[in-house]
XYZ file of C-alpha atoms in Angstrom:
660
model
C -34.698 30.689 -36.895
C -33.834 29.956 -40.521
C -31.724 27.007 -41.625
C -28.970 29.427 -42.619
C -28.791 30.971 -39.150
C -28.891 27.533 -37.524
C -25.860 26.315 -39.471
C -24.044 29.612 -38.902
C -24.555 29.112 -35.186
C -23.327 25.508 -35.235
C -20.410 26.439 -37.491
C -19.404 29.290 -35.186
C -19.455 26.973 -32.163
C -17.450 24.339 -34.043
C -14.918 26.995 -35.016
C -14.727 28.122 -31.387
C -14.038 24.579 -30.134
C -11.460 23.984 -32.885
C -9.735 27.300 -32.197
C -9.546 26.592 -28.453
C -8.132 23.109 -29.066
C -5.593 24.278 -31.657
C -4.440 27.114 -29.413
C -4.223 24.859 -26.340
C -2.261 22.149 -28.207
C 0.164 24.735 -29.592
C 0.717 26.278 -26.158
C 1.427 22.843 -24.698
C 3.974 22.125 -27.438
C 5.642 25.493 -26.946
C 5.891 24.835 -23.222
C 6.984 21.247 -23.923
C 8.951 19.623 -21.111
C 8.664 22.883 -19.159
C 5.127 21.910 -18.169
C 6.409 18.683 -16.679
C 9.106 20.460 -14.675
C 6.676 23.115 -13.417
C 4.117 20.577 -12.262
C 6.797 18.346 -10.776
C 8.697 21.018 -8.827
C 6.176 23.654 -7.762
C 3.778 21.524 -5.759
C 5.579 21.376 -2.421
C 2.581 22.688 -0.471
C -1.100 23.471 -1.030
C -0.605 27.103 -1.946
C 2.215 26.475 -4.425
C 0.221 23.598 -5.955
C -2.815 25.847 -6.391
C -0.711 28.623 -7.946
C 0.943 26.083 -10.243
C -2.432 24.833 -11.469
C -3.569 28.416 -12.061
C -0.439 29.375 -14.010
C -0.370 26.258 -16.171
C -4.065 26.561 -17.030
C -3.667 30.233 -17.939
C -0.692 29.217 -20.112
C -2.396 26.381 -22.007
C -5.933 27.857 -21.901
C -7.525 24.550 -20.951
C -8.451 23.361 -17.492
C -9.164 19.929 -18.998
C -5.582 19.702 -20.294
C -4.159 20.705 -16.900
C -6.400 18.255 -15.059
C -5.544 15.398 -17.421
C -1.841 16.231 -16.989
C -2.307 16.127 -13.230
C -4.125 12.788 -13.383
C -1.263 11.492 -15.558
C 1.302 12.662 -13.001
C -0.566 10.886 -10.212
C -0.667 7.749 -12.375
C 3.091 8.087 -12.997
C 3.780 8.476 -9.279
C 5.190 12.000 -9.648
C 2.445 13.705 -7.629
C 0.636 12.578 -4.503
C -3.135 12.719 -4.422
C -3.029 15.713 -2.051
C -0.708 17.623 -4.397
C -2.945 16.784 -7.356
C -6.029 18.160 -5.572
C -4.294 21.496 -4.970
C -3.259 21.696 -8.650
C -6.831 20.918 -9.750
C -8.130 23.729 -7.533
C -5.734 26.115 -9.248
C -6.817 24.822 -12.664
C -10.396 25.836 -11.860
C -9.210 29.370 -11.172
C -7.018 29.495 -14.288
C -9.865 28.456 -16.578
C -11.774 31.636 -15.704
C -9.363 33.524 -17.972
C -11.110 31.914 -20.946
C -14.434 33.413 -19.859
C -12.846 36.871 -19.619
C -11.335 36.534 -23.119
C -14.758 35.604 -24.497
C -16.509 38.441 -22.644
C -14.112 40.965 -24.187
C -14.536 39.280 -27.567
C -18.254 39.978 -27.467
C -17.761 43.645 -26.570
C -14.868 44.459 -28.919
C -14.530 44.285 -32.693
C -11.813 41.686 -33.161
C -12.002 41.565 -36.962
C -8.865 43.720 -37.257
C -6.915 41.063 -35.339
C -8.251 37.918 -37.015
C -6.914 38.199 -40.563
C -3.403 39.433 -39.655
C -3.218 36.466 -37.252
C -4.137 34.088 -40.093
C -1.595 35.668 -42.449
C 1.313 35.612 -39.992
C 0.311 32.136 -38.806
C 0.377 30.751 -42.344
C 3.854 32.191 -42.957
C 5.138 30.640 -39.716
C 3.556 27.252 -40.475
C 5.404 27.065 -43.796
C 8.622 27.812 -41.927
C 8.916 24.482 -40.176
C 11.030 25.845 -37.327
C 8.151 28.104 -36.219
C 5.245 25.800 -37.105
C 3.970 25.598 -33.523
C 3.886 29.390 -33.182
C 1.917 29.474 -36.441
C -0.554 26.924 -35.049
C -0.959 29.122 -31.972
C -1.801 32.176 -34.100
C -4.205 30.135 -36.214
C -5.980 28.865 -33.091
C -6.169 32.391 -31.711
C -7.479 33.669 -35.028
C -10.180 30.990 -35.182
C -11.164 31.753 -31.578
C -11.587 35.468 -32.214
C -13.284 34.904 -35.564
C -15.796 32.524 -33.956
C -16.616 35.176 -31.336
C -17.172 37.765 -34.065
C -19.418 35.313 -35.943
C -21.370 34.375 -32.802
C -21.972 38.030 -32.045
C -23.194 38.549 -35.633
C -25.428 35.472 -35.467
C -26.898 36.721 -32.190
C -27.861 40.038 -33.799
C -29.309 38.387 -36.912
C -31.309 35.872 -34.882
C -33.007 38.775 -33.028
C -34.319 36.374 -30.397
C -35.641 39.267 -28.307
C -38.402 39.710 -30.911
C -39.070 35.999 -31.388
C -42.311 35.428 -29.485
C -41.894 31.627 -29.240
C -38.394 31.821 -27.745
C -39.324 34.663 -25.391
C -42.431 32.816 -24.195
C -40.452 29.581 -23.695
C -37.914 31.154 -21.332
C -40.601 33.345 -19.742
C -42.445 30.173 -18.749
C -39.687 29.463 -16.205
C -39.918 31.144 -12.816
C -36.539 32.804 -12.166
C -37.334 32.949 -8.453
C -37.763 29.165 -8.176
C -34.973 26.794 -7.196
C -36.553 24.162 -9.451
C -35.812 26.357 -12.461
C -32.232 26.904 -11.315
C -31.720 23.146 -10.854
C -33.173 22.426 -14.318
C -30.763 24.827 -16.022
C -27.866 23.584 -13.877
C -28.578 20.020 -15.061
C -28.855 21.265 -18.657
C -25.469 23.001 -18.420
C -23.895 19.840 -16.997
C -25.353 17.599 -19.697
C -24.451 19.886 -22.604
C -20.839 20.253 -21.363
C -20.481 16.480 -20.957
C -21.727 15.966 -24.516
C -19.718 18.650 -26.332
C -16.644 18.248 -24.051
C -16.059 21.996 -24.140
C -16.903 24.389 -21.340
C -15.947 27.265 -23.672
C -18.748 26.298 -26.078
C -21.323 26.248 -23.270
C -20.069 29.624 -22.053
C -20.425 30.999 -25.601
C -24.019 29.716 -25.871
C -24.843 31.207 -22.463
C -23.389 34.615 -23.367
C -25.248 34.557 -26.699
C -28.636 33.810 -25.084
C -28.172 36.242 -22.199
C -26.927 39.061 -24.454
C -30.074 38.883 -26.601
C -32.175 39.403 -23.493
C -34.244 36.210 -23.800
C -32.387 34.300 -21.067
C -32.482 35.908 -17.596
C -29.109 36.244 -15.874
C -30.097 33.840 -13.075
C -30.693 31.027 -15.569
C -27.485 31.884 -17.427
C -25.483 31.625 -14.216
C -27.159 28.279 -13.497
C -25.864 27.063 -16.896
C -22.349 28.246 -15.957
C -22.559 26.324 -12.665
C -23.556 23.180 -14.580
C -20.632 23.738 -16.925
C -18.280 23.568 -13.915
C -19.562 20.078 -13.124
C -19.678 18.904 -16.756
C -16.080 19.904 -17.438
C -14.888 17.249 -14.958
C -16.061 14.554 -17.388
C -12.886 14.870 -19.502
C -10.513 13.967 -16.665
C -12.790 11.179 -15.428
C -12.931 9.660 -18.916
C -9.151 9.895 -19.260
C -8.716 8.189 -15.873
C -10.977 5.223 -16.677
C -8.129 3.067 -17.908
C -5.616 4.355 -15.359
C -4.711 3.189 -11.859
C -6.640 3.754 -8.645
C -4.724 6.903 -7.661
C -5.427 8.539 -11.017
C -9.138 7.740 -10.756
C -9.150 9.200 -7.250
C -7.637 12.450 -8.526
C -10.345 12.718 -11.196
C -13.029 11.977 -8.590
C -11.599 14.696 -6.311
C -12.049 17.172 -9.184
C -15.721 16.193 -9.485
C -16.347 16.385 -5.717
C -14.617 19.769 -5.467
C -16.857 21.304 -8.133
C -20.017 19.621 -6.815
C -19.332 20.958 -3.310
C -18.900 24.464 -4.752
C -22.195 24.225 -6.607
C -23.983 23.051 -3.423
C -22.880 25.962 -1.244
C -23.518 28.511 -4.013
C -27.043 27.086 -4.460
C -27.661 27.611 -0.737
C -26.805 31.313 -1.195
C -27.757 31.557 -4.846
C -29.786 34.755 -5.146
C -27.745 36.868 -2.668
C -24.515 35.605 -4.257
C -25.650 36.425 -7.809
C -26.875 39.861 -6.729
C -23.463 40.508 -5.130
C -21.658 39.591 -8.362
C -24.007 41.796 -10.400
C -23.349 44.693 -8.027
C -19.574 44.265 -8.525
C -19.902 45.035 -12.253
C -22.742 47.552 -11.928
C -25.438 45.360 -13.458
C -29.080 45.499 -12.330
C -30.964 42.224 -13.088
C -34.295 44.050 -12.965
C -33.333 46.748 -15.505
C -33.150 46.508 -19.302
C -30.714 47.775 -21.926
C -27.592 46.380 -20.257
C -26.735 43.625 -22.742
C -23.100 44.808 -23.013
C -22.484 44.050 -19.336
C -23.878 40.506 -19.330
C -20.696 38.767 -20.642
C -18.730 40.548 -17.901
C -21.272 39.424 -15.270
C -20.902 35.785 -16.366
C -17.091 36.004 -16.388
C -17.106 37.672 -12.952
C -19.404 34.985 -11.526
C -17.187 32.265 -12.928
C -14.139 33.854 -11.284
C -15.806 34.528 -7.920
C -17.257 31.019 -7.803
C -13.913 29.264 -8.374
C -11.789 31.625 -6.255
C -14.122 31.452 -3.241
C -14.614 27.695 -3.608
C -10.834 27.197 -3.611
C -10.410 29.531 -0.620
C -12.996 27.520 1.325
C -11.653 24.059 0.506
C -7.881 24.487 0.266
C -7.591 24.007 4.016
C -9.544 20.744 3.840
C -7.428 18.902 1.251
C -6.474 16.064 3.696
C -10.155 15.497 4.478
C -11.057 15.519 0.770
C -8.238 13.036 0.125
C -9.566 10.669 2.806
C -13.079 10.962 1.387
C -12.100 9.972 -2.157
C -10.000 7.100 -0.776
C -13.052 5.785 1.040
C -15.289 6.198 -1.997
C -12.782 4.523 -4.312
C -10.969 1.606 -2.677
C -7.960 -0.282 -4.032
C -8.656 -2.800 -6.767
C -6.964 -5.938 -5.403
C -7.451 -7.970 -8.567
C -5.800 -5.240 -10.633
C -2.820 -5.068 -8.281
C -2.248 -8.817 -8.442
C -2.227 -8.883 -12.261
C 1.513 -9.063 -13.106
C 1.188 -7.817 -16.682
C -0.589 -4.581 -15.747
C 1.502 -1.567 -16.659
C 2.036 0.779 -13.751
C 2.339 4.198 -15.336
C 0.571 4.235 -18.694
C -3.094 3.585 -19.211
C -5.505 2.773 -21.978
C -7.231 6.114 -21.478
C -7.438 8.942 -23.983
C -4.090 10.609 -24.663
C -4.954 14.247 -24.030
C -1.429 15.605 -23.574
C 1.265 13.898 -25.704
C 4.157 15.553 -23.828
C 2.920 14.039 -20.561
C 2.206 10.722 -22.282
C 5.892 10.520 -23.228
C 6.871 11.066 -19.601
C 4.547 8.254 -18.517
C 6.079 5.965 -21.133
C 9.563 6.838 -19.851
C 8.501 5.859 -16.323
C 7.150 2.598 -17.719
C 10.471 1.886 -19.438
C 12.207 2.279 -16.068
C 9.665 -0.098 -14.533
C 10.321 -2.542 -17.404
C 14.077 -2.359 -16.744
C 13.546 -3.010 -13.026
C 11.415 -6.043 -13.872
C 14.195 -7.405 -16.090
C 16.641 -6.948 -13.199
C 14.342 -9.073 -11.032
C 14.147 -11.678 -13.791
C 17.936 -11.772 -14.017
C 18.098 -12.232 -10.234
C 15.762 -15.227 -10.558
C 18.108 -16.751 -13.142
C 21.075 -16.325 -10.783
C 19.116 -18.106 -8.034
C 18.084 -20.861 -10.458
C 21.695 -21.627 -11.370
C 22.543 -22.427 -7.741
C 19.238 -24.124 -6.845
C 19.609 -27.850 -6.057
C 16.195 -28.667 -4.592
C 13.989 -30.096 -7.346
C 10.701 -28.513 -6.226
C 12.252 -25.109 -5.645
C 14.006 -25.365 -9.005
C 10.747 -26.129 -10.827
C 8.956 -23.287 -9.019
C 11.710 -20.800 -9.877
C 11.829 -21.981 -13.491
C 8.041 -21.485 -13.782
C 8.422 -17.925 -12.445
C 11.071 -17.184 -15.063
C 8.784 -18.533 -17.800
C 6.002 -16.269 -16.544
C 8.340 -13.284 -16.524
C 9.334 -14.044 -20.106
C 5.672 -13.776 -21.105
C 5.355 -10.548 -19.111
C 8.438 -9.125 -20.860
C 6.939 -9.859 -24.280
C 3.584 -8.326 -23.301
C 5.176 -5.202 -21.829
C 7.169 -4.582 -24.981
C 4.035 -4.797 -27.142
C 1.908 -2.650 -24.800
C 4.516 0.094 -24.452
C 5.205 0.047 -28.193
C 1.475 0.340 -28.963
C 1.202 3.249 -26.544
C 4.180 5.016 -28.116
C 2.641 4.428 -31.528
C -0.530 6.211 -30.370
C 1.565 9.072 -29.007
C 3.472 9.228 -32.282
C 0.215 9.867 -34.138
C -0.076 13.184 -32.297
C 1.751 16.368 -33.316
C 4.981 16.252 -31.316
C 8.012 18.476 -31.020
C 11.240 17.166 -32.600
C 12.724 16.579 -29.136
C 9.736 14.468 -28.087
C 9.806 12.486 -31.350
C 13.430 11.608 -30.665
C 12.501 10.460 -27.149
C 9.859 8.099 -28.523
C 12.385 6.623 -30.967
C 14.874 6.100 -28.149
C 12.248 4.405 -25.981
C 11.230 2.074 -28.807
C 14.858 1.003 -29.119
C 15.156 0.598 -25.341
C 12.115 -1.661 -24.982
C 13.349 -3.826 -27.856
C 16.689 -4.330 -26.099
C 14.947 -4.940 -22.743
C 12.853 -7.668 -24.323
C 16.086 -9.191 -25.674
C 17.452 -9.217 -22.102
C 14.352 -11.184 -21.095
C 14.946 -13.611 -23.969
C 18.587 -14.098 -22.948
C 17.590 -14.702 -19.307
C 15.027 -17.282 -20.373
C 17.588 -18.949 -22.639
C 20.003 -19.266 -19.704
C 17.186 -20.788 -17.613
C 16.451 -23.333 -20.352
C 20.129 -24.259 -20.581
C 20.276 -24.822 -16.813
C 17.050 -26.834 -17.000
C 18.569 -28.974 -19.766
C 21.611 -29.488 -17.542
C 19.406 -30.720 -14.676
C 17.387 -33.008 -16.962
C 20.639 -34.692 -18.089
C 21.606 -35.033 -14.409
C 24.880 -33.212 -15.039
C 26.504 -30.397 -13.118
C 29.368 -27.966 -13.419
C 32.542 -28.290 -11.381
C 33.176 -26.100 -8.342
C 35.758 -24.115 -10.330
C 33.262 -23.551 -13.159
C 30.662 -22.300 -10.686
C 33.175 -19.925 -9.106
C 34.118 -18.411 -12.468
C 30.475 -18.325 -13.586
C 29.605 -16.332 -10.457
C 32.272 -13.813 -11.453
C 30.475 -13.355 -14.766
C 27.053 -13.154 -13.110
C 28.262 -10.436 -10.741
C 29.635 -8.357 -13.598
C 26.424 -8.668 -15.595
C 24.406 -7.754 -12.497
C 26.541 -4.605 -12.116
C 25.870 -3.761 -15.771
C 22.082 -4.154 -15.386
C 22.027 -2.093 -12.173
C 24.065 0.660 -13.848
C 21.680 0.525 -16.813
C 18.737 1.266 -14.492
C 20.656 4.200 -13.014
C 21.140 5.589 -16.528
C 17.582 4.935 -17.713
C 15.991 6.526 -14.639
C 18.412 9.451 -14.248
C 18.913 12.772 -15.985
C 21.227 12.574 -18.995
C 23.317 15.604 -18.077
C 24.248 13.990 -14.745
C 25.334 10.675 -16.298
C 28.316 9.285 -18.140
C 28.908 6.349 -20.442
C 32.240 5.524 -18.780
C 30.963 3.264 -15.984
C 28.914 1.127 -18.349
C 31.777 0.920 -20.854
C 34.174 -0.220 -18.139
C 31.836 -3.013 -17.031
C 31.191 -4.021 -20.641
C 34.927 -4.355 -21.323
C 35.357 -6.467 -18.178
C 32.514 -8.746 -19.316
C 34.073 -9.175 -22.770
C 37.514 -9.966 -21.369
C 36.114 -12.456 -18.839
C 34.057 -14.142 -21.517
C 37.195 -14.637 -23.642
C 39.067 -16.053 -20.625
C 36.227 -18.461 -19.776
C 36.137 -19.786 -23.331
C 39.870 -20.477 -23.172
C 39.524 -22.132 -19.753
C 36.614 -24.276 -20.969
C 38.561 -25.471 -23.999
C 41.473 -26.363 -21.702
C 39.136 -28.213 -19.301
C 37.682 -30.280 -22.133
C 41.189 -31.152 -23.435
C 42.233 -32.220 -19.920
C 39.041 -34.315 -19.584
C 37.951 -32.399 -16.462
C 34.443 -32.481 -17.937
C 32.765 -33.565 -21.155
C 32.596 -31.568 -24.357
C 28.783 -31.433 -24.013
C 29.053 -29.942 -20.514
C 31.620 -27.429 -21.730
C 29.264 -26.441 -24.557
C 26.398 -25.816 -22.101
C 28.741 -23.770 -19.923
C 29.868 -21.688 -22.909
C 26.221 -21.150 -23.893
C 25.438 -19.640 -20.480
C 28.551 -17.454 -20.598
C 27.692 -16.308 -24.150
C 24.136 -15.399 -23.110
C 25.489 -13.451 -20.138
C 27.757 -11.554 -22.502
C 24.787 -10.877 -24.798
C 22.912 -9.365 -21.866
C 25.898 -7.050 -21.450
C 25.599 -6.062 -25.139
C 21.869 -5.349 -24.813
C 22.522 -3.306 -21.679
C 25.161 -1.280 -23.496
C 22.776 -0.607 -26.382
C 20.156 0.710 -23.943
C 22.695 2.950 -22.207
C 23.953 4.325 -25.510
C 20.393 5.003 -26.677
C 19.561 6.813 -23.446
C 22.685 8.979 -23.397
C 22.436 9.773 -27.086
C 25.973 8.640 -27.891
C 26.602 7.697 -31.498
C 28.360 4.436 -30.797
C 28.156 1.082 -32.521
C 29.577 -1.881 -30.670
C 29.881 -5.634 -30.715
C 31.372 -7.009 -27.532
C 34.837 -5.432 -27.231
C 34.724 -3.949 -30.740
C 33.402 -0.385 -30.697
C 32.985 2.385 -33.265
C 32.603 6.016 -32.260
C 30.643 7.386 -35.217
C 31.210 11.005 -34.191
C 35.001 10.810 -33.910
C 35.419 8.035 -36.524
C 37.488 6.049 -34.043
C 37.531 2.261 -33.596
C 38.628 0.422 -30.433
C 39.273 -3.264 -29.825
C 38.912 -4.269 -26.155
C 39.582 -0.677 -25.132
C 42.623 -0.200 -27.402
C 42.410 2.310 -30.259
C 42.841 0.896 -33.772
C 44.170 3.051 -36.615
C 41.734 2.613 -39.521
C 41.670 4.520 -42.791
C 38.372 6.300 -43.657
C 37.591 3.539 -46.166
C 38.287 0.764 -43.651
C 36.164 2.549 -41.025
C 33.286 2.905 -43.521
C 33.570 -0.794 -44.433
C 33.545 -1.908 -40.795
C 30.663 0.459 -39.998
C 28.550 -0.986 -42.816
C 29.328 -4.615 -41.912
C 28.785 -4.085 -38.188
C 25.554 -2.199 -38.776
C 24.265 -5.163 -40.816
C 25.833 -7.952 -38.774
C 24.422 -11.358 -39.605
C 23.421 -10.148 -43.088
C 25.477 -10.975 -46.190
C 26.394 -7.839 -48.162
C 27.357 -8.290 -51.807
C 30.581 -6.773 -53.101
C 28.504 -4.570 -55.399
C 26.564 -3.221 -52.404
C 29.828 -2.493 -50.591
C 31.218 -0.716 -53.652
C 28.040 1.352 -54.154
C 27.996 2.434 -50.505
C 31.622 2.814 -49.445
C 33.002 3.931 -52.822
C 29.930 5.847 -54.001
C 30.702 7.693 -57.230
C 34.106 6.005 -57.618
C 34.811 3.164 -60.066
C 36.440 0.214 -58.233
C 36.685 -3.527 -58.761
C 36.051 -6.591 -56.594
C 39.805 -6.730 -56.034
C 39.698 -3.331 -54.283
C 37.032 -4.618 -51.892
C 38.997 -7.798 -51.149
C 42.227 -5.889 -50.467
C 40.551 -3.477 -48.038
C 38.783 -6.324 -46.230
C 42.142 -8.118 -45.828
C 43.773 -4.977 -44.383
C 40.797 -4.446 -42.073
C 40.987 -8.008 -40.732
C 44.668 -7.579 -39.858
C 43.822 -4.644 -37.599
C 40.858 -6.183 -35.736
C 42.768 -8.810 -33.754
C 40.339 -11.399 -32.266
C 37.443 -9.942 -34.261
C 39.056 -10.543 -37.658
C 37.425 -13.981 -37.822
C 33.975 -12.372 -37.467
C 34.286 -10.940 -40.993
C 33.538 -13.976 -43.146
C 33.628 -14.295 -46.933
C 30.669 -15.949 -48.642
C 31.953 -17.256 -51.978
C 29.901 -15.925 -54.838
C 27.933 -13.584 -52.576
C 30.027 -11.162 -50.546
C 30.953 -10.562 -46.901
C 29.131 -10.848 -43.579
C 29.972 -9.842 -40.013
C 29.029 -12.967 -38.069
C 28.122 -12.640 -34.392
C 29.559 -16.063 -33.636
C 32.663 -17.038 -35.670
C 32.831 -20.620 -36.967
C 34.376 -23.026 -34.469
C 37.535 -24.867 -35.620
C 36.987 -28.515 -36.427
C 38.767 -31.111 -34.303
C 41.120 -33.354 -36.263
């Protein structure tokens, strides 16, 4: 073989692998969330699970993608191990379609299809709306072109007249099981290395079609490919939980069992397959039928193996559970994420679903942390108090770690080619985890305030505790409702319940501040104690704000709020404590800009350039509109503060009046 032919062969195989991957990725994007719904809903029993795996694999043209999806679903708790095994069995059947496509590619001249596919694909790629369809055509074009090139390389290599190659393969005894086992091991190893069963199938068809590789050895390579293809799912499951690793192991055991029983009946089984397509292993001049023989064997092997084992799924499940026991140390590690792993992200659409499940888990953990804070407030026993406080500190660390780990995972997912809908979901989740971490910070701040109270050997009055419990109950309702929203389907949910609770929290917070000021004036308790009490109430109200931000992000509502002040950016409507406020477009734009940048001083020039873009106005115009805006905002007027010589700022906490 010349150097030129060698590189043509490698280039053709590389093009084949790239075409298969591009086509599979495009099909997955086109299917999008549909894949998740199909896998989640059509696995009620073994037969439906098997059919689901077959359909999905035929759709995405990659058994590895389907298997990795299935492992991800097991990791996310959406599929049981038994359901996953049935889907994997179906995936093995679905992947045989690839072999049939390749067998036809070797027997048909696909050149007339390749270049129109490239042309149409390029046009679609430049039209961003149809980019994924263009990627699909490009992948299909590369696949067909690689098959045409491989067929051409096979003819130019003329291995049938290469004495060294012919003598090498002739040195193996086709009637010996040792030879079959050697080629089976070679097929397994090559597939594990190149991570593409399609490439191994292409090599096998090429060698068999030239007549140098007997059909028995070629089929042994195909059997090894069935074992080697399980490496992808097992690698992806390495960083996942025990259930995901069990699903990947079940895939390996299923294929190994199939290879074992076929080996026991190897020669009669192969002869039966050859008879089905009218091929005689002892005759010559039948090169055109060999790709069909290999595709037929691949199909018969996987269909019969599934038919034999589908009734023994419970037994296979028990076997993998015995071989792979629970990792106790992993379960006891509190910072371990439950649904996303450090494994290879093979399917971005499924990775987003796993991240969404992890966000729900994060929210549930913050609810538990909030519950600990509520217990801490009422705890009087010193040892129990210290133990509970230590738990809250540990949860604060966990909250910080979870935010970073989920964000890093979403960043990896974001590096993949995602649909616009999926990109928006990742942005929403990034906002959600930031707000969840803020809830953890607020809970820890409350715990520190209570700890400071205990260290000073002070305590709230019975009336303060009673009113504080009212606030704690409202905030608890808000957090519980937030979890309902985060874990539910958007079309079944409404913002109204969360808004109602948020308004109640804001009103109660205002009442408690008034009551505290009155208590201090009446000398019912000290100013310092009243300040600590107000700090706890303020942090509770902040938790309500963070909860509302998460709910708004999840439901996709374009709202901007600060406590009882809320802007509906779609309708251009402002409300103060639930009451609509009549603002002019300029006043609304001013408030929107200030509220969006709360805590940040905006110069008058910046306000003029943004709100009055393209219109010449003076500082006086800004001052007049700010004055009018303040008059309409009621209790929130004092939040808009003038910074002499700089501009205006929307302060989260207005300055407290000085006592005379």
